[in-house]
Amino acid sequence: MSELTQSADDDPVVEPDSGAGSAILRVFGRQLKRFRLRAGLERREFGDRLGYSVSTIAAYEQGRRVPPPEAIDQADELLDAGGVLKEMKEEVARTQFPAFFRDAARLEGEAVELHVYDTHVVNGLLQTEEYARAVFTMRRPLLSEETIDERVQARLMRQGIFSRQPLPTISFVIEESVLTRPLGGADVMRGQLEQLLLCGRRRNVEIQVMPNKRDEHAGLAGPFTLIETVEGRRIVYVEAYKHSRLYVERSSVRELEEQYGLLRAQALTPRESLALIEKLLGER
């Protein structure tokens, strides 16, 4: 997995050997330079208009730094690129994710249905900024502060799926132990429980809690995510240490669909689950 660092200008910098992510940035950089030259602008003049230094513009054009979405929008309009740069914005943004998650992030962002089972932490789609930062800070081997900042922002960016049109159907089954484990401290967990309540009240989202006292449990093999694409393809993402992967073969997908159906039947109903979260919040 490639490592991401940041420069003093706070835009993520990608090492030259970062694989597919770096290749996307190089392609974007060549397009940016082509449109800049066509517009007859020197790097300094172009940077002044965008509000960036010459070195930052050079880093964008050379594929060494990840430009923020707003910079891409501004550049496309300033250079009269006709939307070419804007069309690459999502792919450029995905280079901020760890390499093993990029394909899953793309499918997640385009999904018409998403069904998630979590066992250790609140799912990234539901995390507050503070909770996400606590999770990345606890990771071992230690991540740099720059990498933590970049990963947190990438995680928050994923949450745009909740308001995407048309609205996707999203459900979560979360172990009760996740809700009672105060990662980051009491204040962080209080904010996280409030976030769960807000998300669980969305029309297109259902959150269910699997009680600790259940004597039957269909998900003992661990967490997973079921994804349905707009084309009707059903895919499973399973994240595990050094072996995270996507499963597309129907037999594997069917097995986890069956597990998820049983998990939802064994868990508290969405209404009962929100009531439990409110109760836990009141105890803090």
PDB file of C-alpha atoms in Angstrom:
ATOM      1  CA  MET A   1       0.000   0.000   0.000  1.00  0.00           C
ATOM      2  CA  SER A   2       1.446   3.363  -0.996  1.00  0.00           C
ATOM      3  CA  GLU A   3       2.085   5.953   1.672  1.00  0.00           C
ATOM      4  CA  LEU A   4       0.728   9.498   1.406  1.00  0.00           C
ATOM      5  CA  THR A   5       2.373  12.532   2.921  1.00  0.00           C
ATOM      6  CA  GLN A   6       1.638  16.265   2.767  1.00  0.00           C
ATOM      7  CA  SER A   7       3.539  19.396   1.884  1.00  0.00           C
ATOM      8  CA  ALA A   8       3.550  22.658   3.747  1.00  0.00           C
ATOM      9  CA  ASP A   9       0.622  23.813   1.591  1.00  0.00           C
ATOM     10  CA  ASP A  10      -1.540  21.046   3.126  1.00  0.00           C
ATOM     11  CA  ASP A  11      -2.381  19.268  -0.148  1.00  0.00           C
ATOM     12  CA  PRO A  12      -1.577  15.524  -0.095  1.00  0.00           C
ATOM     13  CA  VAL A  13       1.678  14.641  -1.863  1.00  0.00           C
ATOM     14  CA  VAL A  14       1.912  11.253  -3.570  1.00  0.00           C
ATOM     15  CA  GLU A  15       5.232   9.481  -3.862  1.00  0.00           C
ATOM     16  CA  PRO A  16       6.411   8.755  -7.449  1.00  0.00           C
ATOM     17  CA  ASP A  17       5.943   4.991  -7.049  1.00  0.00           C
ATOM     18  CA  SER A  18       2.336   5.178  -5.833  1.00  0.00           C
ATOM     19  CA  GLY A  19       0.967   3.008  -8.661  1.00  0.00           C
ATOM     20  CA  ALA A  20      -2.473   3.609 -10.135  1.00  0.00           C
ATOM     21  CA  GLY A  21      -3.189   6.586  -7.899  1.00  0.00           C
ATOM     22  CA  SER A  22      -0.031   8.338  -9.043  1.00  0.00           C
ATOM     23  CA  ALA A  23      -0.826   7.532 -12.689  1.00  0.00           C
ATOM     24  CA  ILE A  24      -4.205   9.262 -12.383  1.00  0.00           C
ATOM     25  CA  LEU A  25      -2.533  12.351 -10.939  1.00  0.00           C
ATOM     26  CA  ARG A  26       0.033  12.406 -13.755  1.00  0.00           C
ATOM     27  CA  VAL A  27      -2.717  12.244 -16.381  1.00  0.00           C
ATOM     28  CA  PHE A  28      -4.619  15.042 -14.644  1.00  0.00           C
ATOM     29  CA  GLY A  29      -1.417  17.087 -14.402  1.00  0.00           C
ATOM     30  CA  ARG A  30      -0.684  16.755 -18.111  1.00  0.00           C
ATOM     31  CA  GLN A  31      -4.211  17.880 -18.945  1.00  0.00           C
ATOM     32  CA  LEU A  32      -3.930  20.827 -16.573  1.00  0.00           C
ATOM     33  CA  LYS A  33      -0.649  21.920 -18.142  1.00  0.00           C
ATOM     34  CA  ARG A  34      -2.040  21.516 -21.653  1.00  0.00           C
ATOM     35  CA  PHE A  35      -5.006  23.764 -20.901  1.00  0.00           C
ATOM     36  CA  ARG A  36      -2.774  26.304 -19.135  1.00  0.00           C
ATOM     37  CA  LEU A  37      -0.442  26.563 -22.101  1.00  0.00           C
ATOM     38  CA  ARG A  38      -3.392  26.804 -24.497  1.00  0.00           C
ATOM     39  CA  ALA A  39      -4.651  29.752 -22.433  1.00  0.00           C
ATOM     40  CA  GLY A  40      -1.217  31.391 -22.733  1.00  0.00           C
ATOM     41  CA  LEU A  41      -0.646  31.562 -18.969  1.00  0.00           C
ATOM     42  CA  GLU A  42       2.667  31.178 -17.182  1.00  0.00           C
ATOM     43  CA  ARG A  43       2.605  29.142 -13.980  1.00  0.00           C
ATOM     44  CA  ARG A  44       3.051  32.244 -11.833  1.00  0.00           C
ATOM     45  CA  GLU A  45       0.137  34.092 -13.441  1.00  0.00           C
ATOM     46  CA  PHE A  46      -2.063  30.992 -13.310  1.00  0.00           C
ATOM     47  CA  GLY A  47      -1.148  30.423  -9.667  1.00  0.00           C
ATOM     48  CA  ASP A  48      -1.858  34.034  -8.770  1.00  0.00           C
ATOM     49  CA  ARG A  49      -5.339  33.780 -10.262  1.00  0.00           C
ATOM     50  CA  LEU A  50      -6.073  30.563  -8.375  1.00  0.00           C
ATOM     51  CA  GLY A  51      -4.399  31.673  -5.176  1.00  0.00           C
ATOM     52  CA  TYR A  52      -1.599  29.068  -5.229  1.00  0.00           C
ATOM     53  CA  SER A  53       2.180  29.338  -5.384  1.00  0.00           C
ATOM     54  CA  VAL A  54       4.255  28.514  -8.463  1.00  0.00           C
ATOM     55  CA  SER A  55       5.643  25.436  -6.720  1.00  0.00           C
ATOM     56  CA  THR A  56       2.120  24.187  -5.957  1.00  0.00           C
ATOM     57  CA  ILE A  57       1.007  24.582  -9.584  1.00  0.00           C
ATOM     58  CA  ALA A  58       4.156  22.737 -10.680  1.00  0.00           C
ATOM     59  CA  ALA A  59       3.388  19.919  -8.238  1.00  0.00           C
ATOM     60  CA  TYR A  60      -0.161  19.621  -9.615  1.00  0.00           C
ATOM     61  CA  GLU A  61       1.088  19.487 -13.191  1.00  0.00           C
ATOM     62  CA  GLN A  62       3.756  16.917 -12.352  1.00  0.00           C
ATOM     63  CA  GLY A  63       1.306  14.637 -10.498  1.00  0.00           C
ATOM     64  CA  ARG A  64       3.092  15.034  -7.162  1.00  0.00           C
ATOM     65  CA  ARG A  65       0.254  16.625  -5.223  1.00  0.00           C
ATOM     66  CA  VAL A  66      -3.510  16.046  -4.961  1.00  0.00           C
ATOM     67  CA  PRO A  67      -5.406  19.233  -5.877  1.00  0.00           C
ATOM     68  CA  PRO A  68      -8.528  19.941  -3.799  1.00  0.00           C
ATOM     69  CA  PRO A  69     -11.895  19.760  -5.609  1.00  0.00           C
ATOM     70  CA  GLU A  70     -12.427  23.521  -5.439  1.00  0.00           C
ATOM     71  CA  ALA A  71      -9.073  24.134  -7.144  1.00  0.00           C
ATOM     72  CA  ILE A  72     -10.058  21.785  -9.963  1.00  0.00           C
ATOM     73  CA  ASP A  73     -13.366  23.608 -10.419  1.00  0.00           C
ATOM     74  CA  GLN A  74     -11.630  26.987 -10.487  1.00  0.00           C
ATOM     75  CA  ALA A  75      -8.969  25.777 -12.919  1.00  0.00           C
ATOM     76  CA  ASP A  76     -11.547  24.280 -15.289  1.00  0.00           C
ATOM     77  CA  GLU A  77     -13.466  27.564 -15.457  1.00  0.00           C
ATOM     78  CA  LEU A  78     -10.392  29.814 -15.620  1.00  0.00           C
ATOM     79  CA  LEU A  79      -8.819  27.773 -18.433  1.00  0.00           C
ATOM     80  CA  ASP A  80     -12.122  27.255 -20.271  1.00  0.00           C
ATOM     81  CA  ALA A  81     -11.501  23.491 -20.171  1.00  0.00           C
ATOM     82  CA  GLY A  82     -15.123  22.652 -20.970  1.00  0.00           C
ATOM     83  CA  GLY A  83     -15.540  20.344 -17.971  1.00  0.00           C
ATOM     84  CA  VAL A  84     -12.611  18.090 -18.875  1.00  0.00           C
ATOM     85  CA  LEU A  85     -10.787  18.795 -15.606  1.00  0.00           C
ATOM     86  CA  LYS A  86     -13.992  18.623 -13.558  1.00  0.00           C
ATOM     87  CA  GLU A  87     -14.761  15.179 -14.980  1.00  0.00           C
ATOM     88  CA  MET A  88     -11.518  13.903 -13.454  1.00  0.00           C
ATOM     89  CA  LYS A  89     -12.271  15.363 -10.021  1.00  0.00           C
ATOM     90  CA  GLU A  90     -13.658  12.203  -8.420  1.00  0.00           C
ATOM     91  CA  GLU A  91     -10.840  10.000  -9.699  1.00  0.00           C
ATOM     92  CA  VAL A  92      -8.284  12.505  -8.452  1.00  0.00           C
ATOM     93  CA  ALA A  93      -9.981  12.626  -5.054  1.00  0.00           C
ATOM     94  CA  ARG A  94      -9.869   8.829  -4.733  1.00  0.00           C
ATOM     95  CA  THR A  95      -6.080   8.869  -4.813  1.00  0.00           C
ATOM     96  CA  GLN A  96      -6.324  10.056  -1.183  1.00  0.00           C
ATOM     97  CA  PHE A  97      -7.672   6.642  -0.133  1.00  0.00           C
ATOM     98  CA  PRO A  98      -5.338   3.763   0.762  1.00  0.00           C
ATOM     99  CA  ALA A  99      -4.594   1.752  -2.383  1.00  0.00           C
ATOM    100  CA  PHE A 100      -6.490  -1.333  -1.179  1.00  0.00           C
ATOM    101  CA  PHE A 101      -9.715   0.669  -0.746  1.00  0.00           C
ATOM    102  CA  ARG A 102      -9.824   2.676  -3.988  1.00  0.00           C
ATOM    103  CA  ASP A 103     -11.898   0.223  -6.035  1.00  0.00           C
ATOM    104  CA  ALA A 104     -14.320  -0.257  -3.149  1.00  0.00           C
ATOM    105  CA  ALA A 105     -14.596   3.525  -2.698  1.00  0.00           C
ATOM    106  CA  ARG A 106     -15.504   3.954  -6.359  1.00  0.00           C
ATOM    107  CA  LEU A 107     -18.187   1.260  -6.183  1.00  0.00           C
ATOM    108  CA  GLU A 108     -19.480   2.626  -2.885  1.00  0.00           C
ATOM    109  CA  GLY A 109     -19.856   6.106  -4.332  1.00  0.00           C
ATOM    110  CA  GLU A 110     -21.893   4.801  -7.269  1.00  0.00           C
ATOM    111  CA  ALA A 111     -23.983   2.207  -5.402  1.00  0.00           C
ATOM    112  CA  VAL A 112     -27.769   2.151  -5.519  1.00  0.00           C
ATOM    113  CA  GLU A 113     -27.810  -0.097  -2.441  1.00  0.00           C
ATOM    114  CA  LEU A 114     -25.255  -0.452   0.334  1.00  0.00           C
ATOM    115  CA  HIS A 115     -25.570  -2.842   3.290  1.00  0.00           C
ATOM    116  CA  VAL A 116     -22.876  -2.838   5.968  1.00  0.00           C
ATOM    117  CA  TYR A 117     -22.048  -5.048   8.946  1.00  0.00           C
ATOM    118  CA  ASP A 118     -19.528  -3.720  11.498  1.00  0.00           C
ATOM    119  CA  THR A 119     -17.932  -5.398  14.494  1.00  0.00           C
ATOM    120  CA  HIS A 120     -15.114  -3.240  15.910  1.00  0.00           C
ATOM    121  CA  VAL A 121     -15.678   0.425  15.061  1.00  0.00           C
ATOM    122  CA  VAL A 122     -18.462   2.595  13.706  1.00  0.00           C
ATOM    123  CA  ASN A 123     -18.414   2.414   9.919  1.00  0.00           C
ATOM    124  CA  GLY A 124     -16.513   5.183   8.159  1.00  0.00           C
ATOM    125  CA  LEU A 125     -19.668   6.419   6.449  1.00  0.00           C
ATOM    126  CA  LEU A 126     -21.140   7.179   9.878  1.00  0.00           C
ATOM    127  CA  GLN A 127     -18.068   8.534  11.654  1.00  0.00           C
ATOM    128  CA  THR A 128     -17.670  12.058  12.956  1.00  0.00           C
ATOM    129  CA  GLU A 129     -14.427  13.851  12.195  1.00  0.00           C
ATOM    130  CA  GLU A 130     -13.300  13.451  15.816  1.00  0.00           C
ATOM    131  CA  TYR A 131     -14.073   9.728  15.936  1.00  0.00           C
ATOM    132  CA  ALA A 132     -12.336   9.132  12.600  1.00  0.00           C
ATOM    133  CA  ARG A 133      -9.260  10.995  13.829  1.00  0.00           C
ATOM    134  CA  ALA A 134      -9.195   8.874  16.990  1.00  0.00           C
ATOM    135  CA  VAL A 135      -9.404   5.673  14.923  1.00  0.00           C
ATOM    136  CA  PHE A 136      -6.529   6.675  12.636  1.00  0.00           C
ATOM    137  CA  THR A 137      -4.429   7.912  15.574  1.00  0.00           C
ATOM    138  CA  MET A 138      -4.709   4.482  17.235  1.00  0.00           C
ATOM    139  CA  ARG A 139      -3.604   2.613  14.116  1.00  0.00           C
ATOM    140  CA  ARG A 140      -0.349   0.674  14.251  1.00  0.00           C
ATOM    141  CA  PRO A 141       2.175   1.067  12.746  1.00  0.00           C
ATOM    142  CA  LEU A 142       1.748   4.754  13.553  1.00  0.00           C
ATOM    143  CA  LEU A 143       0.575   7.072  10.786  1.00  0.00           C
ATOM    144  CA  SER A 144       2.091  10.522  10.414  1.00  0.00           C
ATOM    145  CA  GLU A 145      -0.017  13.526  11.409  1.00  0.00           C
ATOM    146  CA  GLU A 146      -0.140  14.568   7.756  1.00  0.00           C
ATOM    147  CA  THR A 147      -1.419  11.166   6.692  1.00  0.00           C
ATOM    148  CA  ILE A 148      -4.027  11.158   9.467  1.00  0.00           C
ATOM    149  CA  ASP A 149      -5.336  14.560   8.317  1.00  0.00           C
ATOM    150  CA  GLU A 150      -5.542  13.336   4.728  1.00  0.00           C
ATOM    151  CA  ARG A 151      -7.278  10.060   5.639  1.00  0.00           C
ATOM    152  CA  VAL A 152      -9.835  11.852   7.832  1.00  0.00           C
ATOM    153  CA  GLN A 153     -10.783  14.247   5.029  1.00  0.00           C
ATOM    154  CA  ALA A 154     -11.045  11.391   2.549  1.00  0.00           C
ATOM    155  CA  ARG A 155     -13.330   9.524   4.939  1.00  0.00           C
ATOM    156  CA  LEU A 156     -15.612  12.535   5.425  1.00  0.00           C
ATOM    157  CA  MET A 157     -15.775  13.020   1.664  1.00  0.00           C
ATOM    158  CA  ARG A 158     -17.353   9.564   1.317  1.00  0.00           C
ATOM    159  CA  GLN A 159     -20.342  10.694   3.359  1.00  0.00           C
ATOM    160  CA  GLY A 160     -21.705  12.660   0.424  1.00  0.00           C
ATOM    161  CA  ILE A 161     -23.391   9.393  -0.566  1.00  0.00           C
ATOM    162  CA  PHE A 162     -26.188  10.130   1.935  1.00  0.00           C
ATOM    163  CA  SER A 163     -27.426  13.117  -0.050  1.00  0.00           C
ATOM    164  CA  ARG A 164     -26.601  11.884  -3.548  1.00  0.00           C
ATOM    165  CA  GLN A 165     -29.518  11.882  -6.007  1.00  0.00           C
ATOM    166  CA  PRO A 166     -31.273   9.603  -6.569  1.00  0.00           C
ATOM    167  CA  LEU A 167     -31.006   8.547  -2.933  1.00  0.00           C
ATOM    168  CA  PRO A 168     -29.337   5.141  -2.476  1.00  0.00           C
ATOM    169  CA  THR A 169     -30.761   2.610  -0.033  1.00  0.00           C
ATOM    170  CA  ILE A 170     -28.327   2.158   2.861  1.00  0.00           C
ATOM    171  CA  SER A 171     -28.471  -0.072   5.929  1.00  0.00           C
ATOM    172  CA  PHE A 172     -26.097  -0.862   8.777  1.00  0.00           C
ATOM    173  CA  VAL A 173     -25.932  -3.613  11.371  1.00  0.00           C
ATOM    174  CA  ILE A 174     -23.641  -2.591  14.225  1.00  0.00           C
ATOM    175  CA  GLU A 175     -22.547  -4.639  17.213  1.00  0.00           C
ATOM    176  CA  GLU A 176     -23.727  -3.154  20.522  1.00  0.00           C
ATOM    177  CA  SER A 177     -20.160  -3.404  21.838  1.00  0.00           C
ATOM    178  CA  VAL A 178     -19.104  -0.838  19.218  1.00  0.00           C
ATOM    179  CA  LEU A 179     -21.491   1.688  20.765  1.00  0.00           C
ATOM    180  CA  THR A 180     -20.216   1.146  24.304  1.00  0.00           C
ATOM    181  CA  ARG A 181     -16.517   1.266  23.422  1.00  0.00           C
ATOM    182  CA  PRO A 182     -15.564   4.946  24.050  1.00  0.00           C
ATOM    183  CA  LEU A 183     -12.894   5.333  21.387  1.00  0.00           C
ATOM    184  CA  GLY A 184     -11.354   8.773  21.645  1.00  0.00           C
ATOM    185  CA  GLY A 185     -12.947   9.460  25.040  1.00  0.00           C
ATOM    186  CA  ALA A 186     -16.381  10.298  26.389  1.00  0.00           C
ATOM    187  CA  ASP A 187     -16.851  13.555  24.453  1.00  0.00           C
ATOM    188  CA  VAL A 188     -15.881  11.980  21.140  1.00  0.00           C
ATOM    189  CA  MET A 189     -18.225   9.052  21.715  1.00  0.00           C
ATOM    190  CA  ARG A 190     -21.076  11.351  22.710  1.00  0.00           C
ATOM    191  CA  GLY A 191     -20.726  13.199  19.430  1.00  0.00           C
ATOM    192  CA  GLN A 192     -20.566   9.888  17.567  1.00  0.00           C
ATOM    193  CA  LEU A 193     -23.799   8.626  19.127  1.00  0.00           C
ATOM    194  CA  GLU A 194     -25.503  11.892  18.190  1.00  0.00           C
ATOM    195  CA  GLN A 195     -24.261  11.421  14.632  1.00  0.00           C
ATOM    196  CA  LEU A 196     -25.744   7.923  14.532  1.00  0.00           C
ATOM    197  CA  LEU A 197     -29.122   9.282  15.585  1.00  0.00           C
ATOM    198  CA  LEU A 198     -29.047  11.918  12.857  1.00  0.00           C
ATOM    199  CA  CYS A 199     -28.037   9.401  10.187  1.00  0.00           C
ATOM    200  CA  GLY A 200     -30.550   6.816  11.376  1.00  0.00           C
ATOM    201  CA  ARG A 201     -33.392   9.304  10.903  1.00  0.00           C
ATOM    202  CA  ARG A 202     -32.635   9.819   7.213  1.00  0.00           C
ATOM    203  CA  ARG A 203     -35.336   8.422   4.928  1.00  0.00           C
ATOM    204  CA  ASN A 204     -32.893   6.243   3.012  1.00  0.00           C
ATOM    205  CA  VAL A 205     -30.889   4.926   5.978  1.00  0.00           C
ATOM    206  CA  GLU A 206     -31.630   2.182   8.493  1.00  0.00           C
ATOM    207  CA  ILE A 207     -29.387   1.413  11.454  1.00  0.00           C
ATOM    208  CA  GLN A 208     -29.796  -1.779  13.474  1.00  0.00           C
ATOM    209  CA  VAL A 209     -27.926  -2.810  16.598  1.00  0.00           C
ATOM    210  CA  MET A 210     -26.972  -6.419  17.303  1.00  0.00           C
ATOM    211  CA  PRO A 211     -27.424  -6.870  21.092  1.00  0.00           C
ATOM    212  CA  ASN A 212     -24.597  -8.405  23.087  1.00  0.00           C
ATOM    213  CA  LYS A 213     -27.001 -10.881  24.699  1.00  0.00           C
ATOM    214  CA  ARG A 214     -28.184 -12.590  21.513  1.00  0.00           C
ATOM    215  CA  ASP A 215     -27.553 -16.339  21.734  1.00  0.00           C
ATOM    216  CA  GLU A 216     -27.665 -16.696  17.915  1.00  0.00           C
ATOM    217  CA  HIS A 217     -25.403 -14.777  15.579  1.00  0.00           C
ATOM    218  CA  ALA A 218     -24.998 -15.146  11.807  1.00  0.00           C
ATOM    219  CA  GLY A 219     -21.989 -12.853  11.406  1.00  0.00           C
ATOM    220  CA  LEU A 220     -19.223 -14.489  13.403  1.00  0.00           C
ATOM    221  CA  ALA A 221     -16.865 -14.501  10.403  1.00  0.00           C
ATOM    222  CA  GLY A 222     -16.452 -10.714  10.627  1.00  0.00           C
ATOM    223  CA  PRO A 223     -17.472  -7.424   8.954  1.00  0.00           C
ATOM    224  CA  PHE A 224     -18.368  -6.950   5.295  1.00  0.00           C
ATOM    225  CA  THR A 225     -20.193  -4.626   2.900  1.00  0.00           C
ATOM    226  CA  LEU A 226     -22.744  -5.614   0.252  1.00  0.00           C
ATOM    227  CA  ILE A 227     -22.810  -3.320  -2.780  1.00  0.00           C
ATOM    228  CA  GLU A 228     -25.363  -3.212  -5.605  1.00  0.00           C
ATOM    229  CA  THR A 229     -24.430  -1.164  -8.664  1.00  0.00           C
ATOM    230  CA  VAL A 230     -26.742   0.765 -10.947  1.00  0.00           C
ATOM    231  CA  GLU A 231     -26.310  -2.058 -13.483  1.00  0.00           C
ATOM    232  CA  GLY A 232     -27.667  -4.557 -10.950  1.00  0.00           C
ATOM    233  CA  ARG A 233     -24.304  -6.178 -10.166  1.00  0.00           C
ATOM    234  CA  ARG A 234     -23.910  -7.391  -6.582  1.00  0.00           C
ATOM    235  CA  ILE A 235     -20.466  -7.211  -5.044  1.00  0.00           C
ATOM    236  CA  VAL A 236     -19.041  -7.845  -1.571  1.00  0.00           C
ATOM    237  CA  TYR A 237     -16.169  -5.940   0.014  1.00  0.00           C
ATOM    238  CA  VAL A 238     -14.366  -7.677   2.870  1.00  0.00           C
ATOM    239  CA  GLU A 239     -11.635  -5.813   4.719  1.00  0.00           C
ATOM    240  CA  ALA A 240      -9.083  -7.819   6.656  1.00  0.00           C
ATOM    241  CA  TYR A 241      -5.433  -7.399   7.553  1.00  0.00           C
ATOM    242  CA  LYS A 242      -3.429  -7.376   4.285  1.00  0.00           C
ATOM    243  CA  HIS A 243      -6.163  -9.342   2.496  1.00  0.00           C
ATOM    244  CA  SER A 244      -8.952  -6.818   1.772  1.00  0.00           C
ATOM    245  CA  ARG A 245     -10.714  -7.669  -1.465  1.00  0.00           C
ATOM    246  CA  LEU A 246     -13.841  -7.483  -3.584  1.00  0.00           C
ATOM    247  CA  TYR A 247     -15.840 -10.633  -4.325  1.00  0.00           C
ATOM    248  CA  VAL A 248     -17.903 -10.708  -7.509  1.00  0.00           C
ATOM    249  CA  GLU A 249     -18.517 -14.443  -7.972  1.00  0.00           C
ATOM    250  CA  ARG A 250     -22.159 -15.185  -7.289  1.00  0.00           C
ATOM    251  CA  SER A 251     -21.547 -18.025  -4.815  1.00  0.00           C
ATOM    252  CA  SER A 252     -19.483 -15.835  -2.472  1.00  0.00           C
ATOM    253  CA  VAL A 253     -21.897 -12.918  -2.737  1.00  0.00           C
ATOM    254  CA  ARG A 254     -24.893 -15.186  -2.051  1.00  0.00           C
ATOM    255  CA  GLU A 255     -23.302 -16.531   1.137  1.00  0.00           C
ATOM    256  CA  LEU A 256     -22.882 -13.052   2.595  1.00  0.00           C
ATOM    257  CA  GLU A 257     -26.306 -11.924   1.420  1.00  0.00           C
ATOM    258  CA  GLU A 258     -27.736 -14.818   3.415  1.00  0.00           C
ATOM    259  CA  GLN A 259     -25.650 -13.865   6.452  1.00  0.00           C
ATOM    260  CA  TYR A 260     -26.781 -10.252   6.245  1.00  0.00           C
ATOM    261  CA  GLY A 261     -30.432 -11.215   6.002  1.00  0.00           C
ATOM    262  CA  LEU A 262     -30.105 -13.315   9.141  1.00  0.00           C
ATOM    263  CA  LEU A 263     -28.198 -10.559  10.921  1.00  0.00           C
ATOM    264  CA  ARG A 264     -30.998  -8.075  10.261  1.00  0.00           C
ATOM    265  CA  ALA A 265     -33.538 -10.574  11.568  1.00  0.00           C
ATOM    266  CA  GLN A 266     -31.494 -11.218  14.728  1.00  0.00           C
ATOM    267  CA  ALA A 267     -30.730  -7.545  15.430  1.00  0.00           C
ATOM    268  CA  LEU A 268     -32.993  -4.954  17.037  1.00  0.00           C
ATOM    269  CA  THR A 269     -35.392  -3.220  14.648  1.00  0.00           C
ATOM    270  CA  PRO A 270     -34.357   0.239  13.372  1.00  0.00           C
ATOM    271  CA  ARG A 271     -36.756   1.905  15.823  1.00  0.00           C
ATOM    272  CA  GLU A 272     -35.534  -0.193  18.752  1.00  0.00           C
ATOM    273  CA  SER A 273     -31.950   0.493  17.734  1.00  0.00           C
ATOM    274  CA  LEU A 274     -32.374   4.272  17.729  1.00  0.00           C
ATOM    275  CA  ALA A 275     -34.067   4.007  21.122  1.00  0.00           C
ATOM    276  CA  LEU A 276     -31.039   2.094  22.439  1.00  0.00           C
ATOM    277  CA  ILE A 277     -28.658   4.705  21.039  1.00  0.00           C
ATOM    278  CA  GLU A 278     -30.693   7.448  22.720  1.00  0.00           C
ATOM    279  CA  LYS A 279     -30.504   5.504  25.979  1.00  0.00           C
ATOM    280  CA  LEU A 280     -26.728   5.124  25.698  1.00  0.00           C
ATOM    281  CA  LEU A 281     -26.429   8.817  24.908  1.00  0.00           C
ATOM    282  CA  GLY A 282     -28.455   9.694  27.996  1.00  0.00           C
ATOM    283  CA  GLU A 283     -26.072   7.663  30.149  1.00  0.00           C
ATOM    284  CA  ARG A 284     -23.045   9.721  29.099  1.00  0.00           C
TER     285      ARG A 284
END
